[in-house]
Coordinates of C-alpha atoms in Angstrom, one line a residue:
M1 CA 20.4 20.5 -20.1
G2 CA 19.8 18.2 -17.1
I3 CA 22.2 17.9 -14.3
C4 CA 22.4 15.0 -11.8
R5 CA 24.9 14.4 -9.0
F6 CA 25.7 10.7 -8.6
S7 CA 27.5 10.0 -5.3
F8 CA 29.5 13.2 -5.6
L9 CA 32.1 13.6 -2.9
G10 CA 31.9 17.3 -1.9
K11 CA 29.8 20.1 -0.6
C12 CA 26.2 20.0 -1.7
D13 CA 22.7 20.5 -0.2
W14 CA 22.8 17.2 1.7
A15 CA 22.2 17.7 5.4
E16 CA 25.7 16.8 6.6
T17 CA 27.4 19.3 4.3
T18 CA 25.0 22.2 4.5
G19 CA 26.8 25.3 5.7
K20 CA 30.1 23.5 6.1
D21 CA 33.5 23.5 4.5
G22 CA 33.3 21.0 1.7
E23 CA 37.0 20.2 1.9
A24 CA 37.2 19.5 5.7
P25 CA 39.3 16.3 5.9
A26 CA 37.3 14.6 8.6
L27 CA 34.0 15.4 6.9
M28 CA 35.3 14.1 3.5
A29 CA 36.6 10.9 5.1
R30 CA 33.3 10.3 6.7
R31 CA 31.4 11.1 3.5
R32 CA 33.6 8.9 1.4
A33 CA 33.1 5.9 3.6
M34 CA 29.3 6.4 3.5
L35 CA 28.9 7.3 -0.2
Y36 CA 31.0 4.4 -1.5
A37 CA 29.9 1.6 0.8
P38 CA 29.1 -1.4 -1.5
E39 CA 25.6 -1.8 -0.1
R40 CA 24.7 1.8 -0.6
L41 CA 26.2 1.9 -4.1
A42 CA 24.2 -1.2 -5.1
R43 CA 21.0 0.5 -4.0
R44 CA 21.8 3.8 -5.7
F45 CA 22.6 2.0 -8.9
A46 CA 19.3 0.1 -8.7
A47 CA 17.5 3.4 -8.3
F48 CA 19.4 5.1 -11.2
E49 CA 18.9 2.2 -13.6
T50 CA 15.2 1.9 -12.7
L51 CA 14.2 5.6 -12.5
C52 CA 16.6 8.3 -13.7
L53 CA 18.3 6.6 -16.7
P54 CA 15.0 5.4 -18.3
S55 CA 13.8 9.0 -17.9
V56 CA 16.6 10.2 -20.1
K57 CA 16.1 7.6 -22.7
A58 CA 12.3 8.1 -22.8
Q59 CA 12.2 11.8 -23.6
T60 CA 9.9 12.7 -26.5
D61 CA 12.3 15.5 -27.4
A62 CA 15.7 13.9 -27.6
D63 CA 17.6 17.2 -28.4
F64 CA 19.2 17.8 -25.0
S65 CA 22.2 17.1 -22.8
F66 CA 22.3 15.4 -19.5
W67 CA 25.3 15.8 -17.3
L68 CA 26.1 13.3 -14.6
L69 CA 28.6 14.5 -12.0
T70 CA 30.6 12.2 -9.8
S71 CA 34.0 11.9 -8.2
P72 CA 37.1 9.9 -9.0
E73 CA 37.0 8.4 -5.5
M74 CA 34.2 6.1 -6.6
P75 CA 35.6 2.6 -6.5
R76 CA 36.8 1.5 -10.0
E77 CA 34.3 -1.3 -10.6
W78 CA 31.4 1.0 -9.8
L79 CA 32.8 3.9 -11.9
D80 CA 33.3 1.5 -14.8
R81 CA 29.7 0.3 -14.5
L82 CA 28.6 3.9 -14.5
R83 CA 30.7 4.7 -17.6
D84 CA 29.1 1.6 -19.4
L85 CA 25.6 2.8 -18.5
C86 CA 26.3 6.2 -19.9
A87 CA 28.1 5.1 -23.0
G88 CA 24.9 3.9 -24.6
V89 CA 23.0 7.1 -24.2
P90 CA 24.0 9.9 -26.5
Q91 CA 22.5 12.7 -24.3
I92 CA 24.6 11.8 -21.3
R93 CA 27.9 13.4 -20.5
L94 CA 29.7 11.9 -17.5
I95 CA 31.8 14.5 -15.6
V96 CA 34.3 13.0 -13.1
S97 CA 35.6 15.9 -11.0
D98 CA 38.0 16.0 -8.1
S99 CA 36.5 19.3 -7.0
R100 CA 34.9 19.3 -3.6
N101 CA 32.2 21.8 -4.5
T102 CA 29.4 21.3 -7.0
L103 CA 29.6 24.9 -8.2
D104 CA 33.3 24.7 -8.9
A105 CA 33.0 21.4 -10.7
L106 CA 30.4 22.7 -13.1
R107 CA 31.6 26.2 -13.6
Q108 CA 33.8 25.7 -16.7
P109 CA 31.5 23.2 -18.4
L110 CA 28.6 25.7 -18.1
H111 CA 30.8 28.5 -19.4
R112 CA 31.6 26.5 -22.5
A113 CA 28.0 25.6 -23.0
A114 CA 27.0 29.2 -22.8
E115 CA 29.6 30.2 -25.3
A116 CA 28.5 27.5 -27.7
A117 CA 24.8 28.5 -27.4
G118 CA 25.3 32.3 -27.3
R119 CA 23.5 32.6 -24.0
T120 CA 23.2 30.8 -20.7
A121 CA 21.8 27.4 -20.9
I122 CA 18.5 26.3 -19.4
Q123 CA 19.4 23.8 -16.6
F124 CA 17.2 21.4 -14.8
R125 CA 18.1 19.2 -11.8
V126 CA 17.2 15.7 -10.8
D127 CA 18.5 13.2 -8.3
D128 CA 19.8 9.8 -9.3
D129 CA 16.9 8.2 -7.4
D130 CA 14.1 10.2 -9.1
A131 CA 12.4 10.0 -12.5
F132 CA 11.3 13.0 -14.6
S133 CA 8.4 13.0 -17.1
R134 CA 9.1 11.8 -20.6
H135 CA 7.6 15.2 -21.8
H136 CA 10.0 17.2 -19.6
V137 CA 12.4 18.4 -22.2
A138 CA 9.6 19.2 -24.7
R139 CA 7.7 21.2 -22.0
L140 CA 10.9 23.1 -21.1
R141 CA 11.5 24.0 -24.8
R142 CA 8.0 25.2 -25.2
H143 CA 8.3 27.5 -22.2
A144 CA 11.8 28.7 -23.3
R145 CA 10.2 30.0 -26.5
R146 CA 7.6 31.9 -24.6
F147 CA 10.3 33.4 -22.3
E148 CA 12.8 34.2 -25.0
D149 CA 13.0 37.8 -24.1
L150 CA 13.7 37.2 -20.4
P151 CA 17.3 37.1 -19.3
A152 CA 16.5 34.6 -16.5
F153 CA 13.6 32.6 -15.3
A154 CA 12.7 29.5 -13.2
I155 CA 10.2 26.7 -13.9
S156 CA 8.7 24.1 -11.6
Y157 CA 6.6 21.1 -12.3
P158 CA 4.9 20.7 -8.9
Q159 CA 2.6 17.7 -9.4
G160 CA 4.2 14.3 -9.1
L161 CA 4.2 10.9 -7.6
V162 CA 6.2 9.6 -4.6
F163 CA 6.9 6.1 -3.4
G164 CA 9.1 4.9 -0.6
S165 CA 9.9 2.8 2.4
Y166 CA 11.8 3.5 5.7
E167 CA 13.3 1.0 8.0
G168 CA 12.0 -2.0 6.1
E169 CA 8.3 -0.9 6.1
P170 CA 6.2 -1.9 3.1
V171 CA 6.4 0.3 0.1
S172 CA 3.9 3.1 0.2
F173 CA 2.6 5.3 -2.7
W174 CA 1.6 8.9 -2.7
R175 CA 0.6 11.9 -4.9
A176 CA 2.2 15.2 -4.2
H177 CA 2.0 18.9 -5.1
Q178 CA 5.3 20.6 -4.2
P179 CA 6.1 23.9 -6.0
F180 CA 9.8 24.1 -6.9
I181 CA 10.6 20.7 -5.6
G182 CA 14.1 19.8 -6.7
A183 CA 13.1 16.9 -9.1
G184 CA 12.9 18.6 -12.5
A185 CA 13.2 22.2 -11.3
A186 CA 14.7 24.4 -14.1
V187 CA 16.3 27.7 -14.4
R188 CA 18.1 30.0 -16.9
M189 CA 20.7 31.8 -14.8
R190 CA 21.7 35.4 -15.5
V191 CA 25.4 34.6 -15.1
P192 CA 27.3 32.1 -17.3
G193 CA 29.0 29.4 -15.3
R194 CA 26.6 29.6 -12.4
C195 CA 24.8 26.3 -11.9
I196 CA 21.3 25.6 -10.6
Y197 CA 22.8 24.2 -7.3
A198 CA 23.9 27.7 -6.3
L199 CA 20.4 28.3 -4.9
N200 CA 18.1 26.1 -2.9
H201 CA 15.5 25.0 -5.3
F202 CA 12.6 26.2 -3.1
Q203 CA 14.2 29.7 -3.3
L204 CA 14.3 30.0 -7.1
P205 CA 11.1 32.0 -7.4
K206 CA 12.4 34.5 -5.0
H207 CA 15.3 35.3 -7.3
F208 CA 13.8 34.8 -10.8
P209 CA 10.4 35.2 -12.6
G210 CA 8.9 31.9 -11.9
L211 CA 6.3 29.6 -13.5
T212 CA 4.7 26.5 -12.1
D213 CA 3.4 24.2 -14.8
I214 CA 0.7 21.9 -13.6
Q215 CA 0.2 20.1 -16.9
G216 CA 0.7 16.4 -16.3
L217 CA 3.0 15.0 -13.7
G218 CA 6.6 16.2 -13.5
Y219 CA 8.4 13.7 -11.3
V220 CA 8.5 10.4 -9.5
Q221 CA 10.4 10.9 -6.3
T222 CA 11.9 8.3 -4.0
R223 CA 11.7 8.6 -0.2
W224 CA 13.8 5.9 1.5
D225 CA 16.7 5.2 4.0
E226 CA 19.3 6.2 1.4
G227 CA 18.0 9.7 1.2
D228 CA 19.9 12.4 3.2
S229 CA 18.4 15.7 2.2
V230 CA 17.2 18.2 4.7
A231 CA 13.7 17.8 3.4
T232 CA 13.7 14.0 3.9
I233 CA 15.0 14.3 7.5
W234 CA 12.4 16.9 8.3
A235 CA 9.4 14.9 7.1
K236 CA 9.5 11.4 5.6
F237 CA 6.0 11.5 4.1
P238 CA 4.6 15.1 4.7
K239 CA 1.0 15.5 5.7
W240 CA 0.1 17.1 2.4
F241 CA 1.0 13.9 0.5
Q242 CA -2.1 12.1 -0.7
P243 CA -1.9 8.3 -0.2
L244 CA -2.5 6.1 -3.2
T245 CA -3.1 2.4 -3.7
A246 CA -0.5 0.5 -5.7
E247 CA -3.2 0.2 -8.4
D248 CA -3.8 4.0 -8.5
F249 CA -0.1 4.7 -8.6
Q250 CA 0.3 2.4 -11.6
R251 CA -2.7 4.1 -13.3
D252 CA -1.2 7.6 -12.7
L253 CA 2.1 6.6 -14.3
A254 CA 0.5 6.0 -17.7
E255 CA 1.0 9.4 -19.5
D256 CA 4.2 10.7 -18.1
F257 CA 6.0 7.5 -16.9
P258 CA 4.8 4.6 -19.0
F259 CA 8.4 3.2 -18.8
L260 CA 7.8 2.6 -15.0
Q261 CA 4.5 0.7 -15.3
G262 CA 4.9 -2.8 -14.1
V263 CA 8.5 -2.2 -13.0
D264 CA 9.5 -3.7 -9.6
L265 CA 10.1 -0.8 -7.3
G266 CA 10.8 -3.0 -4.3
F267 CA 14.5 -1.9 -4.2
V268 CA 13.5 0.9 -1.9
E269 CA 12.6 -1.5 0.9
R270 CA 15.6 -2.3 3.1
K271 CA 15.3 -6.0 3.5
G272 CA 15.5 -7.3 7.1
A273 CA 15.4 -3.9 8.6
A274 CA 11.9 -4.2 10.1

């Protein structure tokens, strides 16, 4: 199953909440104002509708679940829009939780999923502003058969594409190799009810037998002003990224992301910021 947090109000691995009390009133008030500002929500929805949602719809193996976690504080008109988007996709389950911790919000749903399947589910994570390969679920299922006897394991698809813009700069395009990058990282946990966000994605191979699958491209990742992860703050476009022309980027989309070919990705550029 895939798991995606969409403007979730609570403790997560964003820079501002890392190592802090997810229920601290001042922090939550500040986060709420930021998360649900109309301009930000408009841009996050543009990313979700352009990248993540088409990824779910495009899977060559449609037998999977995709959980979208958000909070009831999201303004009504935006939450209704999100419900409408999800209603037409049978794989998507929208979870609206008043928990202030991702782990708590997903604990019971994961317990029920494990009970239904007879063992812990394979989880993969993706952000609402990223895309994952149309072969992602099929590849995971193939690996799951190979690892049937393992109680737990982790899988990464390190090769991917990146595009982005900061402070109104022109959109740039890159190719990246990032083992256990969050976009598409997968795990079968040993303990029912424990979600993939319990561990930093880069730390997964330290806790589980790990595989990096370099077949094809695993993700299209967005780097822009709306990002708040520690990794993005540390380095906007790391030195190991390989620059691509717009034409090369379009060419590289062909096998894993044909649904993005020819799509306007200009939403990442903050107009008037330069």
